[in-house]
Coordinates of C-alpha atoms and ligand atoms in Angstrom, one line a residue:
X84 CA -4.9 -7.6 -31.5
X85 CA -5.3 -6.8 -35.3
X86 CA -4.6 -3.6 -36.1
X87 CA -8.1 -3.2 -37.9
X88 CA -9.8 -3.6 -35.9
X89 CA -8.2 -1.3 -33.1
X90 CA -8.4 1.0 -35.6
X91 CA -12.4 0.6 -35.3
X92 CA -12.7 0.8 -31.6
X93 CA -10.4 4.3 -31.7
X94 CA -13.3 5.3 -34.3
X95 CA -16.3 5.3 -31.6
X96 CA -14.4 8.0 -29.8
X97 CA -14.8 11.8 -30.1
X98 CA -11.0 12.1 -30.3
X99 CA -8.8 14.7 -33.0
X100 CA -6.4 14.4 -35.3
X101 CA -5.8 11.5 -37.7
X102 CA -4.5 7.9 -36.4
X103 CA -1.2 7.3 -37.4
X104 CA 0.1 4.3 -35.4
X105 CA -1.2 2.1 -32.6
X106 CA 0.9 0.2 -31.0
X107 CA 1.4 -1.5 -27.5
X108 CA 1.9 0.8 -24.3
X109 CA 3.6 -0.6 -21.1
X110 CA 3.6 -3.4 -18.8
X111 CA 0.5 -3.8 -17.1
X112 CA -0.7 -6.5 -15.5
X113 CA -4.1 -6.3 -15.4
X114 CA -5.4 -4.0 -18.6
X115 CA -3.9 -4.0 -22.1
X116 CA -2.6 -0.8 -23.7
X117 CA -1.4 1.0 -26.5
X118 CA -0.7 4.1 -27.4
X119 CA -2.3 5.9 -30.6
X120 CA -0.6 8.7 -32.7
X121 CA -2.0 11.2 -34.5
X122 CA -0.9 12.9 -37.0
X123 CA -2.4 16.7 -38.3
X124 CA -1.8 19.9 -36.7
X125 CA -1.4 19.8 -32.7
X126 CA -3.6 16.8 -32.6
X127 CA -2.7 15.1 -28.7
X128 CA -1.6 11.7 -29.0
X129 CA -3.7 9.0 -26.9
X130 CA -3.5 5.4 -24.8
X131 CA -6.3 3.3 -26.2
X132 CA -7.4 1.0 -23.5
X133 CA -8.9 -2.5 -22.6
X134 CA -10.5 -2.6 -19.2
X135 CA -10.3 -6.4 -17.9
X136 CA -13.9 -7.1 -16.9
X137 CA -13.0 -10.4 -15.2
X138 CA -11.0 -8.7 -12.3
X139 CA -13.5 -5.2 -12.8
X140 CA -16.7 -6.7 -13.1
X141 CA -18.3 -3.9 -13.6
X142 CA -17.1 -1.7 -16.0
X143 CA -20.0 1.1 -15.8
X144 CA -18.8 1.7 -11.9
X145 CA -15.4 1.5 -12.8
X146 CA -15.9 4.4 -15.5
X147 CA -18.5 7.0 -13.4
X148 CA -16.1 6.8 -10.9
X149 CA -13.3 7.8 -13.0
X150 CA -15.6 10.7 -14.5
X151 CA -16.0 11.8 -10.6
X152 CA -12.7 11.8 -9.5
X153 CA -10.7 13.6 -12.7
X154 CA -13.7 15.8 -13.1
X155 CA -13.4 16.9 -9.0
X156 CA -9.8 16.8 -9.3
X157 CA -9.6 18.8 -12.6
X158 CA -11.6 21.9 -10.6
X159 CA -9.5 21.8 -7.4
X160 CA -6.4 22.4 -9.3
X161 CA -8.4 25.0 -10.9
X162 CA -9.7 26.7 -7.8
X163 CA -5.9 26.2 -6.8
X164 CA -4.1 28.3 -9.8
X165 CA -2.5 25.6 -11.3
X166 CA -1.3 26.3 -15.3
X167 CA -0.1 22.8 -16.5
X168 CA -3.8 21.6 -15.4
X169 CA -3.7 18.7 -19.0
X170 CA -0.4 17.7 -17.3
X171 CA -1.7 17.0 -14.2
X172 CA -5.1 14.8 -14.2
X173 CA -5.8 12.3 -17.1
X174 CA -8.3 13.1 -19.5
X175 CA -10.8 10.7 -20.8
X176 CA -12.3 11.0 -24.4
X177 CA -15.9 10.6 -24.4
X178 CA -17.7 8.6 -27.1
X179 CA -18.8 9.6 -30.6
X180 CA -22.5 9.4 -30.3
X181 CA -22.9 9.8 -26.0
X182 CA -20.5 12.8 -24.8
X183 CA -21.4 11.0 -21.2
X184 CA -20.1 8.2 -22.1
X185 CA -16.7 7.6 -21.1
X186 CA -16.2 3.3 -22.7
X187 CA -17.2 1.8 -25.1
X188 CA -18.0 -2.1 -25.3
X189 CA -17.2 -3.9 -28.7
X190 CA -17.5 -7.9 -28.7
X191 CA -17.6 -8.5 -25.6
X192 CA -14.6 -6.3 -24.8
X193 CA -14.7 -2.9 -22.8
X194 CA -12.7 0.0 -24.0
X195 CA -11.5 3.9 -23.1
X196 CA -9.7 6.4 -24.4
X197 CA -7.7 8.6 -22.6
X198 CA -5.2 11.5 -23.8
X199 CA -1.6 10.9 -24.0
X200 CA 0.3 13.2 -21.4
X201 CA 3.5 14.5 -23.3
X202 CA 7.7 14.2 -22.1
X203 CA 6.6 12.6 -19.4
X204 CA 7.4 9.1 -18.0
X205 CA 6.9 6.6 -14.9
X206 CA 9.4 4.8 -13.0
X207 CA 10.0 1.2 -11.3
X208 CA 12.5 2.7 -8.6
X209 CA 12.8 5.7 -6.7
X210 CA 15.1 7.8 -5.0
X211 CA 14.5 9.0 -1.4
X212 CA 14.0 12.9 -3.9
X213 CA 11.3 11.3 -5.6
X214 CA 9.7 8.9 -3.2
X215 CA 9.2 12.6 -1.0
X216 CA 7.7 13.9 -3.9
X217 CA 5.5 10.8 -4.6
X218 CA 3.9 10.9 -1.1
X219 CA 3.4 14.3 -0.6
X220 CA 2.0 13.4 -4.0
X221 CA -0.3 10.9 -2.7
X222 CA -1.4 12.5 0.4
X223 CA -2.6 15.6 -1.9
X224 CA -4.8 13.3 -4.2
X225 CA -5.8 11.8 -1.0
X226 CA -6.7 15.4 0.4
X227 CA -8.5 16.9 -2.7
X228 CA -10.8 13.9 -2.6
X229 CA -11.5 14.2 0.7
X230 CA -14.5 16.6 -0.4
X231 CA -15.9 14.7 -3.6
X232 CA -19.6 15.0 -2.9
X233 CA -20.6 11.6 -4.6
X234 CA -20.3 8.3 -3.0
X235 CA -17.7 6.1 -4.8
X236 CA -18.6 2.6 -5.8
X237 CA -16.0 -0.2 -4.7
X238 CA -14.8 -1.7 -8.4
X239 CA -13.8 -4.9 -7.0
X240 CA -15.1 -5.7 -3.4
X241 CA -13.6 -6.0 -0.2
X242 CA -10.2 -5.8 -2.1
X243 CA -7.8 -4.4 0.4
X244 CA -9.9 -6.7 2.9
X245 CA -7.2 -8.5 4.5
X246 CA -9.5 -11.1 6.1
X247 CA -11.7 -11.8 2.9
X248 CA -7.6 -12.5 1.4
X249 CA -7.2 -14.7 4.1
X250 CA -10.7 -16.2 3.4
X251 CA -9.8 -17.0 -0.4
X252 CA -6.1 -18.3 0.4
X253 CA -7.7 -20.7 3.1
X254 CA -10.7 -21.9 0.7
X255 CA -8.0 -22.7 -2.3
X256 CA -6.0 -24.9 0.1
X257 CA -8.6 -27.1 1.2
X258 CA -9.4 -27.0 -3.0
X259 CA -6.4 -27.8 -4.0
X260 CA -7.1 -26.9 -7.5
X261 CA -4.2 -27.2 -9.1
X262 CA -2.6 -29.8 -6.6
X263 CA 0.3 -27.6 -5.2
X264 CA -1.1 -27.6 -1.3
X265 CA 1.3 -30.4 -0.5
X266 CA 4.6 -28.8 -1.9
X267 CA 6.6 -28.3 1.0
X268 CA 7.9 -24.6 0.9
X269 CA 3.9 -24.0 0.4
X270 CA 3.3 -25.1 3.8
X271 CA 6.1 -23.7 5.4
X272 CA 4.3 -20.0 3.5
X273 CA 1.2 -21.2 5.2
X274 CA 2.7 -21.3 8.4
X275 CA 3.8 -17.8 8.3
X276 CA 0.8 -16.6 6.9
X277 CA -1.5 -17.7 9.7
X278 CA 0.9 -16.6 13.1
X279 CA 0.6 -12.8 11.8
X280 CA -3.1 -13.5 10.5
X281 CA -5.1 -12.0 13.6
X282 CA -3.0 -9.1 13.8
X283 CA -2.9 -8.1 10.2
X284 CA -6.8 -8.1 10.1
X285 CA -6.8 -5.2 12.2
X286 CA -8.1 -2.8 10.7
X287 CA -10.8 -4.5 9.9
X288 CA -11.8 -5.1 13.6
X289 CA -11.4 -1.3 13.6
X290 CA -12.7 -0.7 11.0
X291 CA -16.1 -2.2 12.8
X292 CA -15.8 -0.9 16.3
X293 CA -15.7 3.1 14.3
X294 CA -12.2 4.1 15.4
X295 CA -10.9 3.7 11.8
X296 CA -12.7 5.6 8.9
X297 CA -13.0 4.8 5.2
X298 CA -12.1 7.5 3.0
X299 CA -11.3 7.9 -1.1
X300 CA -8.0 6.0 -2.1
X301 CA -6.4 5.5 -4.4
X302 CA -5.6 1.3 -3.8
X303 CA -3.0 0.7 -6.6
X304 CA -0.4 3.2 -5.6
X305 CA 2.7 0.8 -6.8
X306 CA 5.8 3.4 -8.5
X307 CA 5.0 3.3 -12.4
X308 CA 1.4 4.4 -11.8
X309 CA 2.5 8.0 -11.2
X310 CA 4.1 9.8 -14.1
X311 CA 6.7 12.5 -13.2
X312 CA 8.8 15.2 -15.7
X313 CA 11.7 15.4 -16.6
X314 CA 13.1 17.2 -13.8
X315 CA 11.3 14.3 -11.3
X316 CA 8.6 16.7 -10.2
X317 CA 5.2 14.9 -10.2
X318 CA 2.9 15.4 -12.8
X319 CA -0.1 12.8 -11.5
X320 CA -1.5 9.8 -10.9
X321 CA -2.7 7.2 -12.9
X322 CA -4.4 3.8 -13.3
X323 CA -7.2 5.0 -11.8
X324 CA -9.9 1.5 -11.7
X325 CA -9.2 1.5 -8.1
X326 CA -9.9 4.9 -6.6
X327 CA -12.7 3.7 -3.7
X328 CA -13.4 4.4 -0.4
X329 CA -10.8 2.4 1.8
X330 CA -8.4 2.4 4.6
X331 CA -5.6 5.8 4.3
X332 CA -3.9 2.6 4.8
X333 CA -4.3 1.3 1.1
X334 CA -2.2 3.8 -0.5
X335 CA 0.3 4.3 2.5
X336 CA 1.1 0.6 2.1
X337 CA 1.5 -0.4 -1.3
X338 CA 3.6 2.7 -2.4
X339 CA 6.1 1.2 0.6
X340 CA 5.8 -1.9 -1.2
X341 CA 6.8 -1.1 -4.0
X342 CA 8.9 1.6 -3.3
X343 CA 11.0 0.5 -0.5
X344 CA 11.9 -2.6 -1.6
X345 CA 15.6 -2.6 -2.7
X346 CA 14.5 -5.1 -5.7
X347 CA 11.6 -5.2 -8.0
X348 CA 8.7 -7.8 -6.7
X349 CA 9.7 -10.7 -8.0
X350 CA 13.1 -10.6 -7.9
X351 CA 13.9 -14.4 -7.6
X352 CA 17.5 -13.7 -5.2
X353 CA 15.7 -13.3 -1.4
X354 CA 19.2 -12.5 -0.5
X355 CA 18.3 -8.9 -2.1
X356 CA 15.2 -8.4 -1.2
X357 CA 15.2 -5.9 1.9
X358 CA 13.4 -2.4 3.1
X359 CA 14.8 0.4 2.5
X360 CA 14.5 2.8 5.7
X361 CA 15.4 5.5 3.7
X362 CA 12.8 5.2 1.0
X363 CA 10.8 4.9 4.4
X364 CA 11.7 8.1 5.7
X365 CA 11.0 10.1 2.5
X366 CA 7.6 9.4 1.6
X367 CA 6.7 9.5 5.3
X368 CA 7.9 12.9 5.3
X369 CA 6.3 13.6 2.2
X370 CA 2.8 11.9 3.2
X371 CA 2.4 13.6 6.4
X372 CA 3.4 16.9 5.1
X373 CA 0.1 16.8 2.9
X374 CA -2.0 14.5 4.1
X375 CA -1.4 15.1 7.7
X376 CA -4.0 17.9 8.0
X377 CA -6.9 15.4 8.0
X378 CA -5.4 12.0 9.1
X379 CA -6.7 11.4 12.5
X380 CA -3.8 10.1 15.8
X381 CA -5.1 6.2 14.6
X382 CA -4.3 6.6 11.2
X383 CA -1.1 7.8 11.9
X384 CA 0.6 5.8 14.7
X385 CA -0.6 2.4 12.8
X386 CA 1.7 3.6 9.8
X387 CA 4.0 0.9 10.5
X388 CA 1.3 -1.9 10.7
X389 CA -0.2 -0.1 7.1
X390 CA 3.5 -0.8 5.6
X391 CA 3.7 -4.1 7.1
X392 CA 0.3 -5.0 6.0
X393 CA 0.6 -4.9 2.6
X394 CA 3.7 -7.2 1.9
X395 CA 2.0 -9.6 3.6
X396 CA -1.5 -9.0 1.6
X397 CA 0.3 -9.1 -1.8
X398 CA 2.0 -12.6 -0.4
X399 CA -1.4 -13.8 0.4
X400 CA -2.5 -12.9 -3.0
X401 CA -0.1 -14.3 -4.7
X402 CA 0.3 -17.0 -2.9
X403 CA -3.4 -17.7 -3.2
X404 CA -2.9 -17.0 -7.4
X405 CA 0.0 -19.9 -7.9
X406 CA -2.6 -22.4 -5.6
X407 CA -5.4 -21.4 -7.8
X408 CA -3.0 -22.9 -11.3
X409 CA -2.2 -18.8 -11.9
X410 CA -5.6 -17.3 -13.1
X411 CA -5.4 -13.7 -12.0
X412 CA -1.5 -12.7 -12.4
X413 CA 0.5 -12.8 -15.9
X414 CA 3.1 -15.5 -15.6
X415 CA 6.5 -15.6 -17.6
X416 CA 7.5 -18.9 -15.8
X417 CA 5.7 -21.5 -13.8
X418 CA 6.8 -20.7 -10.1
X419 CA 6.6 -17.1 -10.9
X420 CA 3.7 -16.3 -8.7
X421 CA 5.5 -18.3 -5.7
X422 CA 8.2 -16.2 -6.2
X423 CA 6.4 -13.4 -5.7
X424 CA 5.0 -14.2 -2.9
X425 CA 8.0 -15.6 -1.7
X426 CA 9.4 -11.8 -2.2
X427 CA 6.8 -10.0 -0.5
X428 CA 7.1 -12.7 2.5
X429 CA 11.4 -11.3 2.7
X430 CA 10.0 -7.9 2.1
X431 CA 7.3 -8.6 5.4
X432 CA 10.8 -10.1 7.4
X433 CA 12.8 -7.0 6.9
X434 CA 10.2 -4.3 7.7
X435 CA 9.5 -6.2 10.9
X436 CA 12.9 -6.1 11.8
X437 CA 13.0 -2.3 10.5
X438 CA 9.9 -2.1 13.1
X439 CA 11.8 0.2 15.8
X440 CA 13.6 2.6 14.2
X441 CA 10.0 3.7 12.2
X442 CA 8.0 4.2 15.1
X443 CA 10.9 6.3 16.2
X444 CA 10.4 7.8 13.1
X445 CA 7.3 9.3 12.9
X446 CA 7.3 10.3 16.4
X447 CA 10.3 12.8 15.3
X448 CA 7.7 14.0 13.0
X449 CA 4.8 14.8 14.8
Ligands
GN1_275 C1 -2.2 -5.3 -10.3 O1 -2.8 -3.5 -12.3 P1 -1.6 -3.7 -11.5 O2 -0.6 -4.2 -12.0 O3 -0.8 -1.9 -11.5 C2 -3.0 -5.6 -8.6 C3 -2.6 -5.0 -7.1 C4 -1.3 -5.3 -6.9 C5 -0.4 -5.5 -7.7 C6 0.8 -6.4 -7.6 C7 -6.7 -4.5 -9.5 O4 -1.5 -4.1 -10.1 O5 -3.2 -4.6 -6.5 O6 -0.6 -4.9 -6.1 O7 -1.0 -5.8 -9.9 N1 -4.7 -4.9 -9.1 C8 -5.9 -5.9 -9.0 O8 1.7 -6.1 -8.9 O9 -5.4 -6.2 -9.1
MG276 MG1 -0.2 0.0 -13.3

């Protein structure tokens, strides 16, 4: 995008300093992100982000949720006597013309701006120590939001609803818009998916029966959605678009899906895809330390199920996008989405082999 255009968008926000540069930042698959550097004394840098309104159709709801969540967490951190609050929760910049608005709409596109957190990094991979810290941080995040006094909106309807994701897949299989359904490898994967479909929809059934609650969750707890300082301490959780009420399985399972895979989610070498049980143990230990106080027994018991659910769901979603003709995730090559789906399926197989050990470990912590 043109520098002048970006400069124009930045000028709508009530930020400090003078802009000295705007450059692309990070490798998000959904939103477009830029770093805005400023000069002028002690002014911060900023992150400018275009919100993908194809993925998040109700940007106003997304930004209202984020406003509630960040101010609630800020208040909690202050109450807890936290010193470094500005690096522990994101600060969104309001519009110049309306201090209550956290986003701008320009030529049909939606933009927001937040303060860039200095001396912080994101990671694409974790070790046992950083996963324990991540487990604690996501548990703490859920715990702080447990008493948020507003009802948050569902920013993507049925986002982690397994029954819905399977319906979506079955519909695209019927319509076959990209002509890919007849590929033998697709047929084989569909058989594996269907064989597990009933078991994997267990959370929705428990939800309907009233035995499993929804709580405020992050819903995109990939490893790279967390900022660390230079000493490996967790600073804060980022990428808050998907914060909404959900089963806690979302946050627990999606972290392990990325953190405990020995390779990246799109590694094409399936022999290398393997579930790392040490990462699982460390993350679970950290998570139960901070979330154990509010979790119900049914939630704790089903953590191994949650660990399997997310690679399964992501396999279904990547395959759905492959069969749709690659409309949702950015692809670098024609088979990219199939490779991602296959990778997630191999991760699921490895998790299934580790089930007894996972269950025994959780019992040993209780
Ligand atoms: C998307 O936005 P990003 O890249 O953190 C997706 C997640 C998937 C992930 C797979 C809103 O996350 O649900 O797990 O890609 N987010 C949305 O890489 O669909
Ligand atoms: Mg992200």
